[in-house]
Amino acid sequence: MSELHQRIAAAVDAIPLFDTHEHFYDEKTRLSAKREIDVFYFLHYVECDIKSAGLPEETGEFAGGTLSTEEKRRRFLKYWPFVEHTGYGRAFKIMANDLFGVSEIGEATYDLLNERASSFAKPGYYTPLLRERANITRALRIVWAGQDTLCDLDHLFPVPVFDNFAGPTSRADVRKLERETDTRIHSLKDLETALDAVFDKRQNQGMVAVKCFLAYRRSLDFAHTSAAAAETVFQRVVCALPPSPLGAEETKPLQDYMVHQIVQRAVERKLPINIHTGYQNSNDNVFANGKPEPLINLILGYPTARFVLLHCGWPYTDQVLAFAKMFPNVFPDMAWAHILAPGMARRLLHDLIDTVPANKILGFGGDYNFAEGSYAHAKLARRGISRVLTDRIEEGTFTEEQAIALAKRIMHDNASALYGFPQLAG
Ligand SMILES: [Zn+2]
């Protein structure tokens, strides 16, 4: 590492991160988890890479699942060498090394790793882990539809999902919405009223943005649709008896209409709209559904909305760059990127610096189910960011001072401003 690189790395380490995207719970919920916490709990994304490496499908899940501990251990050790160098694998190694004190993962150290991973979480551990070691000031937590926020409004702030309002395909789905909102939903108008009630409730719970997760199920082509067309579909939905709910294609007019309703409410309440774009987390999905390009309908239709395109749409990052360059209402968010594909994240950051105004780039979201993973992801992100900035100083794009000012923006201040929190001092 050159002296310049060392200086930049130290400066980047000292800058707090605003973490735009997480899934982990507040500490109290985490510590009261009923499930067994062992080393497999911390695999998370690594499990996807292990499946991709060839783990037979009938094996079931490592975390949870029905395999004996001995069998899980045998299979994990067999596949680990194939996945230890991916971004996911590297983040797991950082957890093992820095948090659990195990530098080499293998047969000889497995039991120690498992023991230390199992006993790592203790009352009061979030603040030293997140604020001191990871240097993360705040994180936004995705809250699934109908669930408690599980945010402490100190480390974690809620970003609820409203997709259940966009996606009812059967009577059962509508009944579920009725139970969630304690209302009767007989018409499209009732559905919109129920949506208002959930917006109110979520806002009282500290909601700072809205999340749209629909790219896991369908394309992002949310067409302008009339209420009449949506109402017709809604009436068919409430008559659809299980086991034959209406298909995604059939219900598209209702979904599209309701997505516009959700966006309109977010605009009225001045809440950014976080949209999953690109690759999905699984071993079985249609990633073309995450193509950002069809979002043009929403982007043109709502100039005062603030659309955050999560994960920068990888592998369609160029589309997000083009949107963020052209439209003031689009913000590119690198959540997940530094572990999903660390080299891509560095190239992407180069492209973002070249293409997108510096006040819009959101440089980090941990995207983990546990705070320990976010610690590891933050470390990888800092490495990537400091390398890119060092390269750019050497190339003459900017001075060292300008590089550090840029780092403060992309690591903290842009996101903090977007979600209504304070800027870093100085
Ligand atoms: Zn996520």
Short mmCIF file of C-alpha atoms and ligand atoms in Angstrom, two decimals:
data_model
loop_
_atom_site.label_atom_id
_atom_site.label_comp_id
_atom_site.label_asym_id
_atom_site.label_seq_id
_atom_site.Cartn_x
_atom_site.Cartn_y
_atom_site.Cartn_z
CA MET A 1 0.00 0.00 0.00
CA SER A 2 1.49 3.37 -1.00
CA GLU A 3 1.79 6.16 1.56
CA LEU A 4 -0.99 8.05 -0.21
CA HIS A 5 -3.23 4.98 -0.07
CA GLN A 6 -2.49 4.56 3.64
CA ARG A 7 -3.41 8.18 4.34
CA ILE A 8 -6.64 7.92 2.37
CA ALA A 9 -7.54 4.59 3.99
CA ALA A 10 -7.05 6.12 7.45
CA ALA A 11 -9.18 9.14 6.52
CA VAL A 12 -11.93 6.90 5.09
CA ASP A 13 -11.86 4.73 8.25
CA ALA A 14 -12.45 7.85 10.34
CA ILE A 15 -15.53 8.96 8.36
CA PRO A 16 -18.80 7.69 9.84
CA LEU A 17 -21.09 5.74 7.53
CA PHE A 18 -24.79 6.39 7.08
CA ASP A 19 -26.05 2.89 6.30
CA THR A 20 -28.95 3.15 3.84
CA HIS A 21 -30.23 -0.41 3.85
CA GLU A 22 -30.38 -3.12 6.51
CA HIS A 23 -32.51 -6.06 7.58
CA PHE A 24 -31.25 -6.70 11.10
CA TYR A 25 -33.42 -6.08 14.18
CA ASP A 26 -32.93 -3.83 17.17
CA GLU A 27 -30.68 -5.35 19.81
CA LYS A 28 -33.46 -6.34 22.20
CA THR A 29 -35.22 -8.41 19.52
CA ARG A 30 -31.95 -9.92 18.37
CA LEU A 31 -31.00 -11.05 21.87
CA SER A 32 -34.41 -12.57 22.51
CA ALA A 33 -34.38 -14.63 19.28
CA LYS A 34 -35.74 -18.07 19.95
CA ARG A 35 -33.80 -19.78 17.17
CA GLU A 36 -30.44 -21.30 17.85
CA ILE A 37 -27.54 -19.01 17.00
CA ASP A 38 -24.56 -20.95 15.70
CA VAL A 39 -22.00 -20.35 12.99
CA PHE A 40 -24.55 -21.18 10.29
CA TYR A 41 -26.67 -18.23 11.39
CA PHE A 42 -23.88 -15.99 10.11
CA LEU A 43 -23.57 -17.62 6.68
CA HIS A 44 -26.51 -15.67 5.22
CA TYR A 45 -25.47 -14.80 1.64
CA VAL A 46 -22.60 -17.33 1.69
CA GLU A 47 -25.26 -20.02 1.62
CA CYS A 48 -26.36 -18.78 -1.84
CA ASP A 49 -22.81 -19.05 -3.13
CA ILE A 50 -22.52 -22.56 -1.65
CA LYS A 51 -25.69 -23.60 -3.47
CA SER A 52 -24.32 -22.06 -6.64
CA ALA A 53 -21.12 -24.05 -6.09
CA GLY A 54 -23.17 -27.24 -6.30
CA LEU A 55 -24.58 -28.10 -2.89
CA PRO A 56 -27.35 -30.57 -3.72
CA GLU A 57 -30.77 -28.98 -3.51
CA GLU A 58 -32.24 -31.67 -1.29
CA THR A 59 -29.72 -30.73 1.41
CA GLY A 60 -31.99 -28.05 2.83
CA GLU A 61 -30.84 -24.91 4.54
CA PHE A 62 -27.73 -24.54 6.68
CA ALA A 63 -29.35 -21.93 8.88
CA GLY A 64 -32.35 -23.68 10.35
CA GLY A 65 -33.04 -26.75 8.19
CA THR A 66 -33.22 -30.35 9.28
CA LEU A 67 -29.68 -31.61 8.75
CA SER A 68 -27.71 -32.72 11.77
CA THR A 69 -25.04 -30.31 13.00
CA GLU A 70 -22.37 -32.84 12.04
CA GLU A 71 -23.69 -33.12 8.50
CA LYS A 72 -23.91 -29.34 8.12
CA ARG A 73 -20.34 -29.02 9.31
CA ARG A 74 -19.14 -31.66 6.82
CA ARG A 75 -20.89 -29.99 3.90
CA PHE A 76 -19.85 -26.48 4.89
CA LEU A 77 -16.17 -27.49 5.08
CA LYS A 78 -16.44 -29.24 1.71
CA TYR A 79 -17.82 -26.16 -0.08
CA TRP A 80 -16.10 -23.35 1.84
CA PRO A 81 -12.89 -23.39 -0.31
CA PHE A 82 -15.04 -22.66 -3.40
CA VAL A 83 -16.70 -19.59 -1.94
CA GLU A 84 -14.20 -18.04 0.45
CA HIS A 85 -12.95 -15.52 -2.11
CA THR A 86 -16.31 -14.13 -3.24
CA GLY A 87 -17.50 -10.88 -1.67
CA TYR A 88 -19.86 -12.84 0.56
CA GLY A 89 -17.06 -15.22 1.58
CA ARG A 90 -14.69 -12.36 2.32
CA ALA A 91 -17.25 -10.64 4.53
CA PHE A 92 -17.72 -13.93 6.43
CA LYS A 93 -13.94 -14.17 6.90
CA ILE A 94 -13.87 -10.62 8.29
CA MET A 95 -16.54 -11.57 10.84
CA ALA A 96 -14.64 -14.73 11.76
CA ASN A 97 -11.34 -12.91 12.12
CA ASP A 98 -12.28 -9.57 13.66
CA LEU A 99 -15.29 -10.52 15.75
CA PHE A 100 -14.84 -14.20 16.57
CA GLY A 101 -11.03 -14.24 16.66
CA VAL A 102 -10.60 -17.07 14.14
CA SER A 103 -8.26 -16.19 11.29
CA GLU A 104 -8.31 -19.46 9.35
CA ILE A 105 -11.61 -21.21 8.66
CA GLY A 106 -11.19 -24.97 8.36
CA GLU A 107 -11.47 -28.37 10.01
CA ALA A 108 -9.04 -27.49 12.81
CA THR A 109 -10.73 -24.23 13.82
CA TYR A 110 -14.34 -25.03 13.08
CA ASP A 111 -15.39 -25.86 16.65
CA LEU A 112 -13.79 -22.72 18.05
CA LEU A 113 -15.43 -20.59 15.36
CA ASN A 114 -18.81 -22.11 16.09
CA GLU A 115 -18.44 -21.60 19.83
CA ARG A 116 -17.37 -17.97 19.54
CA ALA A 117 -19.97 -17.13 16.89
CA SER A 118 -22.67 -18.62 19.12
CA SER A 119 -21.72 -16.52 22.13
CA PHE A 120 -20.76 -13.22 20.48
CA ALA A 121 -24.02 -11.30 20.99
CA LYS A 122 -24.37 -9.86 24.50
CA PRO A 123 -26.53 -7.14 26.05
CA GLY A 124 -25.21 -3.72 25.07
CA TYR A 125 -23.12 -4.98 22.15
CA TYR A 126 -24.75 -2.93 19.36
CA THR A 127 -23.25 0.40 20.31
CA PRO A 128 -19.62 -0.74 20.47
CA LEU A 129 -20.05 -2.94 17.39
CA LEU A 130 -21.94 -0.50 15.18
CA ARG A 131 -20.88 2.95 16.39
CA GLU A 132 -17.32 2.29 17.50
CA ARG A 133 -16.00 -0.61 15.47
CA ALA A 134 -18.03 -0.25 12.25
CA ASN A 135 -18.33 3.54 12.67
CA ILE A 136 -21.93 3.51 11.43
CA THR A 137 -23.97 6.43 12.76
CA ARG A 138 -27.43 5.31 11.66
CA ALA A 139 -28.94 2.53 9.59
CA LEU A 140 -32.26 2.22 7.78
CA ARG A 141 -34.12 -1.03 8.36
CA ILE A 142 -36.45 -2.60 5.80
CA VAL A 143 -39.74 -3.50 7.52
CA TRP A 144 -41.79 -6.20 5.82
CA ALA A 145 -45.49 -5.59 5.28
CA GLY A 146 -47.57 -6.24 8.36
CA GLN A 147 -44.60 -6.70 10.70
CA ASP A 148 -43.41 -4.67 13.67
CA THR A 149 -40.69 -2.18 12.83
CA LEU A 150 -38.18 -3.65 15.32
CA CYS A 151 -36.23 -0.39 15.15
CA ASP A 152 -34.84 1.41 18.21
CA LEU A 153 -34.93 4.84 16.48
CA ASP A 154 -31.33 5.27 17.56
CA HIS A 155 -29.23 2.83 15.55
CA LEU A 156 -32.12 1.78 13.30
CA PHE A 157 -34.92 3.67 11.49
CA PRO A 158 -37.78 2.03 9.60
CA VAL A 159 -38.33 1.84 5.84
CA PRO A 160 -41.58 -0.10 5.45
CA VAL A 161 -42.65 -2.14 2.44
CA PHE A 162 -46.19 -1.56 1.09
CA ASP A 163 -46.07 -4.19 -1.66
CA ASN A 164 -48.94 -6.15 -0.13
CA PHE A 165 -51.22 -3.29 -1.22
CA ALA A 166 -49.89 -3.58 -4.76
CA GLY A 167 -50.08 -7.30 -5.03
CA PRO A 168 -53.34 -8.89 -3.82
CA THR A 169 -54.15 -11.79 -6.13
CA SER A 170 -56.88 -13.58 -4.17
CA ARG A 171 -59.57 -13.20 -1.53
CA ALA A 172 -57.07 -14.47 1.03
CA ASP A 173 -54.67 -11.60 0.26
CA VAL A 174 -57.47 -9.06 0.67
CA ARG A 175 -58.54 -10.67 3.99
CA LYS A 176 -54.96 -10.38 5.20
CA LEU A 177 -54.97 -6.66 4.40
CA GLU A 178 -58.26 -6.31 6.25
CA ARG A 179 -56.77 -7.93 9.33
CA GLU A 180 -53.65 -5.78 9.13
CA THR A 181 -55.65 -2.56 8.86
CA ASP A 182 -58.66 -3.60 10.93
CA THR A 183 -60.98 -2.39 8.14
CA ARG A 184 -63.32 -3.85 5.53
CA ILE A 185 -62.01 -3.71 1.97
CA HIS A 186 -64.84 -4.10 -0.56
CA SER A 187 -63.66 -1.76 -3.29
CA LEU A 188 -60.62 -0.11 -4.75
CA LYS A 189 -61.52 3.00 -2.75
CA ASP A 190 -61.48 0.95 0.45
CA LEU A 191 -58.07 -0.42 -0.50
CA GLU A 192 -56.75 3.13 -0.90
CA THR A 193 -58.26 4.17 2.43
CA ALA A 194 -56.61 1.20 4.12
CA LEU A 195 -53.30 2.21 2.51
CA ASP A 196 -53.69 5.68 4.02
CA ALA A 197 -54.22 4.14 7.44
CA VAL A 198 -51.01 2.08 7.15
CA PHE A 199 -49.07 5.15 5.98
CA ASP A 200 -50.32 7.02 9.07
CA LYS A 201 -49.40 4.15 11.36
CA ARG A 202 -45.94 3.74 9.84
CA GLN A 203 -45.29 7.45 9.99
CA ASN A 204 -46.13 7.45 13.69
CA GLN A 205 -43.57 4.67 14.09
CA GLY A 206 -40.80 6.85 12.58
CA MET A 207 -40.87 5.83 8.90
CA VAL A 208 -38.16 7.68 6.95
CA ALA A 209 -38.78 6.23 3.47
CA VAL A 210 -40.92 3.74 1.54
CA LYS A 211 -39.56 0.52 0.07
CA CYS A 212 -40.72 -1.24 -3.13
CA PHE A 213 -39.60 -4.83 -3.41
CA LEU A 214 -41.67 -5.83 -6.44
CA ALA A 215 -38.68 -6.59 -8.70
CA TYR A 216 -38.55 -9.97 -6.97
CA ARG A 217 -41.89 -10.80 -8.61
CA ARG A 218 -42.40 -8.72 -11.73
CA SER A 219 -40.89 -6.11 -14.05
CA LEU A 220 -40.60 -2.48 -12.97
CA ASP A 221 -42.91 -1.31 -15.73
CA PHE A 222 -45.54 0.49 -13.63
CA ALA A 223 -47.87 1.82 -16.31
CA HIS A 224 -50.25 4.71 -15.73
CA THR A 225 -53.57 2.91 -15.23
CA SER A 226 -57.09 4.21 -14.76
CA ALA A 227 -58.99 3.60 -11.53
CA ALA A 228 -61.70 1.88 -13.58
CA ALA A 229 -59.25 -0.68 -14.99
CA ALA A 230 -57.83 -1.29 -11.50
CA GLU A 231 -61.31 -1.61 -9.98
CA THR A 232 -62.27 -4.28 -12.54
CA VAL A 233 -59.24 -6.36 -11.54
CA PHE A 234 -59.87 -5.76 -7.85
CA GLN A 235 -63.40 -7.13 -8.15
CA ARG A 236 -62.02 -10.26 -9.85
CA VAL A 237 -59.41 -10.60 -7.10
CA VAL A 238 -62.01 -10.62 -4.32
CA CYS A 239 -63.84 -13.39 -6.17
CA ALA A 240 -60.70 -15.48 -6.77
CA LEU A 241 -60.99 -18.56 -4.60
CA PRO A 242 -57.93 -20.50 -3.48
CA PRO A 243 -56.13 -22.49 -4.80
CA SER A 244 -56.34 -20.49 -8.02
CA PRO A 245 -55.47 -16.85 -7.35
CA LEU A 246 -55.16 -14.54 -10.33
CA GLY A 247 -51.75 -14.53 -12.00
CA ALA A 248 -49.30 -11.64 -11.88
CA GLU A 249 -50.02 -10.72 -15.50
CA GLU A 250 -53.77 -10.64 -14.95
CA THR A 251 -53.50 -8.39 -11.91
CA LYS A 252 -50.94 -6.02 -13.43
CA PRO A 253 -53.41 -3.12 -13.89
CA LEU A 254 -54.28 -3.24 -10.17
CA GLN A 255 -50.62 -3.56 -9.14
CA ASP A 256 -49.60 -0.66 -11.38
CA TYR A 257 -52.40 1.54 -10.13
CA MET A 258 -51.59 0.84 -6.48
CA VAL A 259 -47.84 1.42 -6.99
CA HIS A 260 -48.74 4.88 -8.30
CA GLN A 261 -50.94 5.37 -5.22
CA ILE A 262 -48.01 4.43 -2.97
CA VAL A 263 -45.68 6.79 -4.84
CA GLN A 264 -48.22 9.63 -4.60
CA ARG A 265 -48.51 9.17 -0.85
CA ALA A 266 -44.73 9.14 -0.48
CA VAL A 267 -44.54 12.38 -2.47
CA GLU A 268 -47.23 14.04 -0.33
CA ARG A 269 -45.41 13.02 2.84
CA LYS A 270 -41.99 13.96 1.43
CA LEU A 271 -40.63 10.42 1.83
CA PRO A 272 -37.99 8.99 -0.53
CA ILE A 273 -39.04 5.83 -2.40
CA ASN A 274 -36.49 3.01 -2.29
CA ILE A 275 -36.87 0.62 -5.20
CA HIS A 276 -35.10 -2.72 -5.42
CA THR A 277 -33.38 -2.83 -8.81
CA GLY A 278 -31.26 -5.53 -10.43
CA TYR A 279 -30.11 -8.86 -9.04
CA GLN A 280 -32.19 -10.65 -6.43
CA ASN A 281 -30.93 -12.53 -3.40
CA SER A 282 -31.64 -16.17 -4.11
CA ASN A 283 -30.59 -19.04 -6.32
CA ASP A 284 -33.82 -19.05 -8.24
CA ASN A 285 -35.11 -15.82 -9.70
CA VAL A 286 -35.54 -13.80 -12.90
CA PHE A 287 -33.07 -10.98 -12.52
CA ALA A 288 -34.25 -9.30 -15.73
CA ASN A 289 -37.32 -8.30 -13.67
CA GLY A 290 -35.01 -5.90 -11.85
CA LYS A 291 -34.04 -3.97 -14.99
CA PRO A 292 -34.29 -0.30 -14.03
CA GLU A 293 -35.12 1.04 -17.51
CA PRO A 294 -38.95 0.58 -17.30
CA LEU A 295 -38.99 2.87 -14.23
CA ILE A 296 -39.05 5.75 -16.69
CA ASN A 297 -42.87 5.88 -16.22
CA LEU A 298 -42.51 6.77 -12.55
CA ILE A 299 -39.43 8.94 -12.94
CA LEU A 300 -41.06 11.15 -15.58
CA GLY A 301 -44.45 11.05 -13.92
CA TYR A 302 -43.34 12.26 -10.48
CA PRO A 303 -40.67 14.96 -10.79
CA THR A 304 -40.94 15.89 -7.11
CA ALA A 305 -40.55 12.31 -5.88
CA ARG A 306 -37.14 11.09 -4.75
CA PHE A 307 -36.44 7.65 -6.21
CA VAL A 308 -33.57 5.72 -4.65
CA LEU A 309 -32.47 2.92 -6.99
CA LEU A 310 -31.10 0.27 -4.67
CA HIS A 311 -28.05 -1.80 -5.51
CA CYS A 312 -27.51 0.49 -8.52
CA GLY A 313 -29.38 -2.11 -10.55
CA TRP A 314 -26.45 -4.53 -10.96
CA PRO A 315 -26.00 -6.12 -13.51
CA TYR A 316 -27.76 -3.17 -15.19
CA THR A 317 -25.69 -0.48 -13.52
CA ASP A 318 -25.36 1.61 -16.70
CA GLN A 319 -29.13 2.17 -16.69
CA VAL A 320 -29.00 3.53 -13.15
CA LEU A 321 -26.04 5.75 -14.02
CA ALA A 322 -27.99 7.17 -16.96
CA PHE A 323 -31.11 7.78 -14.85
CA ALA A 324 -29.14 9.40 -12.02
CA LYS A 325 -27.24 11.60 -14.46
CA MET A 326 -30.33 12.77 -16.29
CA PHE A 327 -32.99 13.12 -13.59
CA PRO A 328 -32.76 15.21 -10.41
CA ASN A 329 -35.29 12.87 -8.76
CA VAL A 330 -33.09 9.75 -9.03
CA PHE A 331 -30.46 8.72 -6.47
CA PRO A 332 -28.11 5.76 -7.06
CA ASP A 333 -27.62 3.61 -3.94
CA MET A 334 -24.68 1.18 -3.61
CA ALA A 335 -26.36 -0.91 -0.89
CA TRP A 336 -25.24 -4.56 -1.07
CA ALA A 337 -22.72 -3.77 -3.83
CA HIS A 338 -19.46 -4.03 -1.88
CA ILE A 339 -20.17 -7.68 -0.97
CA LEU A 340 -22.29 -8.65 -3.96
CA ALA A 341 -19.36 -7.94 -6.27
CA PRO A 342 -16.50 -5.96 -4.71
CA GLY A 343 -14.64 -5.35 -8.00
CA MET A 344 -17.86 -4.23 -9.67
CA ALA A 345 -18.50 -1.86 -6.75
CA ARG A 346 -15.12 -0.20 -7.32
CA ARG A 347 -15.73 0.14 -11.07
CA LEU A 348 -19.21 1.41 -10.33
CA LEU A 349 -17.90 4.03 -7.92
CA HIS A 350 -15.46 5.20 -10.61
CA ASP A 351 -18.39 5.50 -13.04
CA LEU A 352 -20.57 7.27 -10.48
CA ILE A 353 -17.80 9.81 -9.80
CA ASP A 354 -17.43 10.39 -13.55
CA THR A 355 -21.13 10.57 -14.30
CA VAL A 356 -23.38 11.56 -11.42
CA PRO A 357 -23.38 14.80 -9.35
CA ALA A 358 -21.53 14.20 -6.09
CA ASN A 359 -24.46 15.18 -3.87
CA LYS A 360 -26.57 12.22 -5.05
CA ILE A 361 -24.28 9.20 -4.65
CA LEU A 362 -25.24 6.92 -1.73
CA GLY A 363 -22.14 4.83 -1.06
CA PHE A 364 -23.09 2.19 1.50
CA GLY A 365 -25.89 -0.08 2.67
CA GLY A 366 -24.98 -3.20 4.63
CA ASP A 367 -28.02 -5.30 3.65
CA TYR A 368 -27.47 -7.94 6.36
CA ASN A 369 -29.79 -9.91 8.63
CA PHE A 370 -27.43 -9.33 11.60
CA ALA A 371 -25.33 -6.37 12.72
CA GLU A 372 -22.14 -8.46 12.67
CA GLY A 373 -22.45 -8.74 8.88
CA SER A 374 -22.84 -5.01 8.51
CA TYR A 375 -19.61 -4.53 10.45
CA ALA A 376 -17.83 -6.77 7.91
CA HIS A 377 -19.52 -5.14 4.92
CA ALA A 378 -18.57 -1.68 6.17
CA LYS A 379 -14.94 -2.78 6.30
CA LEU A 380 -15.03 -4.05 2.70
CA ALA A 381 -16.80 -0.86 1.58
CA ARG A 382 -14.16 1.35 3.20
CA ARG A 383 -11.44 -0.67 1.45
CA GLY A 384 -13.13 -0.26 -1.92
CA ILE A 385 -13.83 3.44 -1.46
CA SER A 386 -10.28 4.26 -0.34
CA ARG A 387 -8.79 2.34 -3.27
CA VAL A 388 -10.96 4.17 -5.80
CA LEU A 389 -10.20 7.58 -4.27
CA THR A 390 -6.46 6.82 -4.20
CA ASP A 391 -6.53 5.84 -7.89
CA ARG A 392 -8.36 9.07 -8.71
CA ILE A 393 -5.90 11.25 -6.82
CA GLU A 394 -3.04 9.55 -8.67
CA GLU A 395 -4.82 10.11 -11.97
CA GLY A 396 -5.30 13.77 -11.12
CA THR A 397 -9.12 13.79 -11.00
CA PHE A 398 -8.99 15.60 -7.65
CA THR A 399 -6.72 16.51 -4.76
CA GLU A 400 -6.41 14.59 -1.52
CA GLU A 401 -8.54 17.16 0.24
CA GLN A 402 -11.24 17.00 -2.42
CA ALA A 403 -11.19 13.20 -2.22
CA ILE A 404 -11.89 13.28 1.51
CA ALA A 405 -14.68 15.83 1.04
CA LEU A 406 -16.21 13.53 -1.58
CA ALA A 407 -15.88 10.52 0.74
CA LYS A 408 -17.83 12.38 3.46
CA ARG A 409 -20.63 13.00 1.01
CA ILE A 410 -20.94 9.50 -0.40
CA MET A 411 -20.37 7.72 2.93
CA HIS A 412 -22.58 9.87 5.08
CA ASP A 413 -23.88 13.31 4.23
CA ASN A 414 -25.82 12.59 1.02
CA ALA A 415 -27.87 9.85 2.67
CA SER A 416 -28.20 11.75 5.93
CA ALA A 417 -29.63 14.78 4.09
CA LEU A 418 -31.92 12.66 1.90
CA TYR A 419 -33.51 10.97 4.93
CA GLY A 420 -33.67 14.12 7.08
CA PHE A 421 -30.76 13.65 9.47
CA PRO A 422 -27.84 15.99 10.33
CA GLN A 423 -24.62 16.42 8.36
CA LEU A 424 -21.16 15.66 9.68
CA ALA A 425 -19.49 18.58 11.40
CA GLY A 426 -16.57 20.31 9.63
ZN ZN B 1 -32.02 -5.80 1.21
#
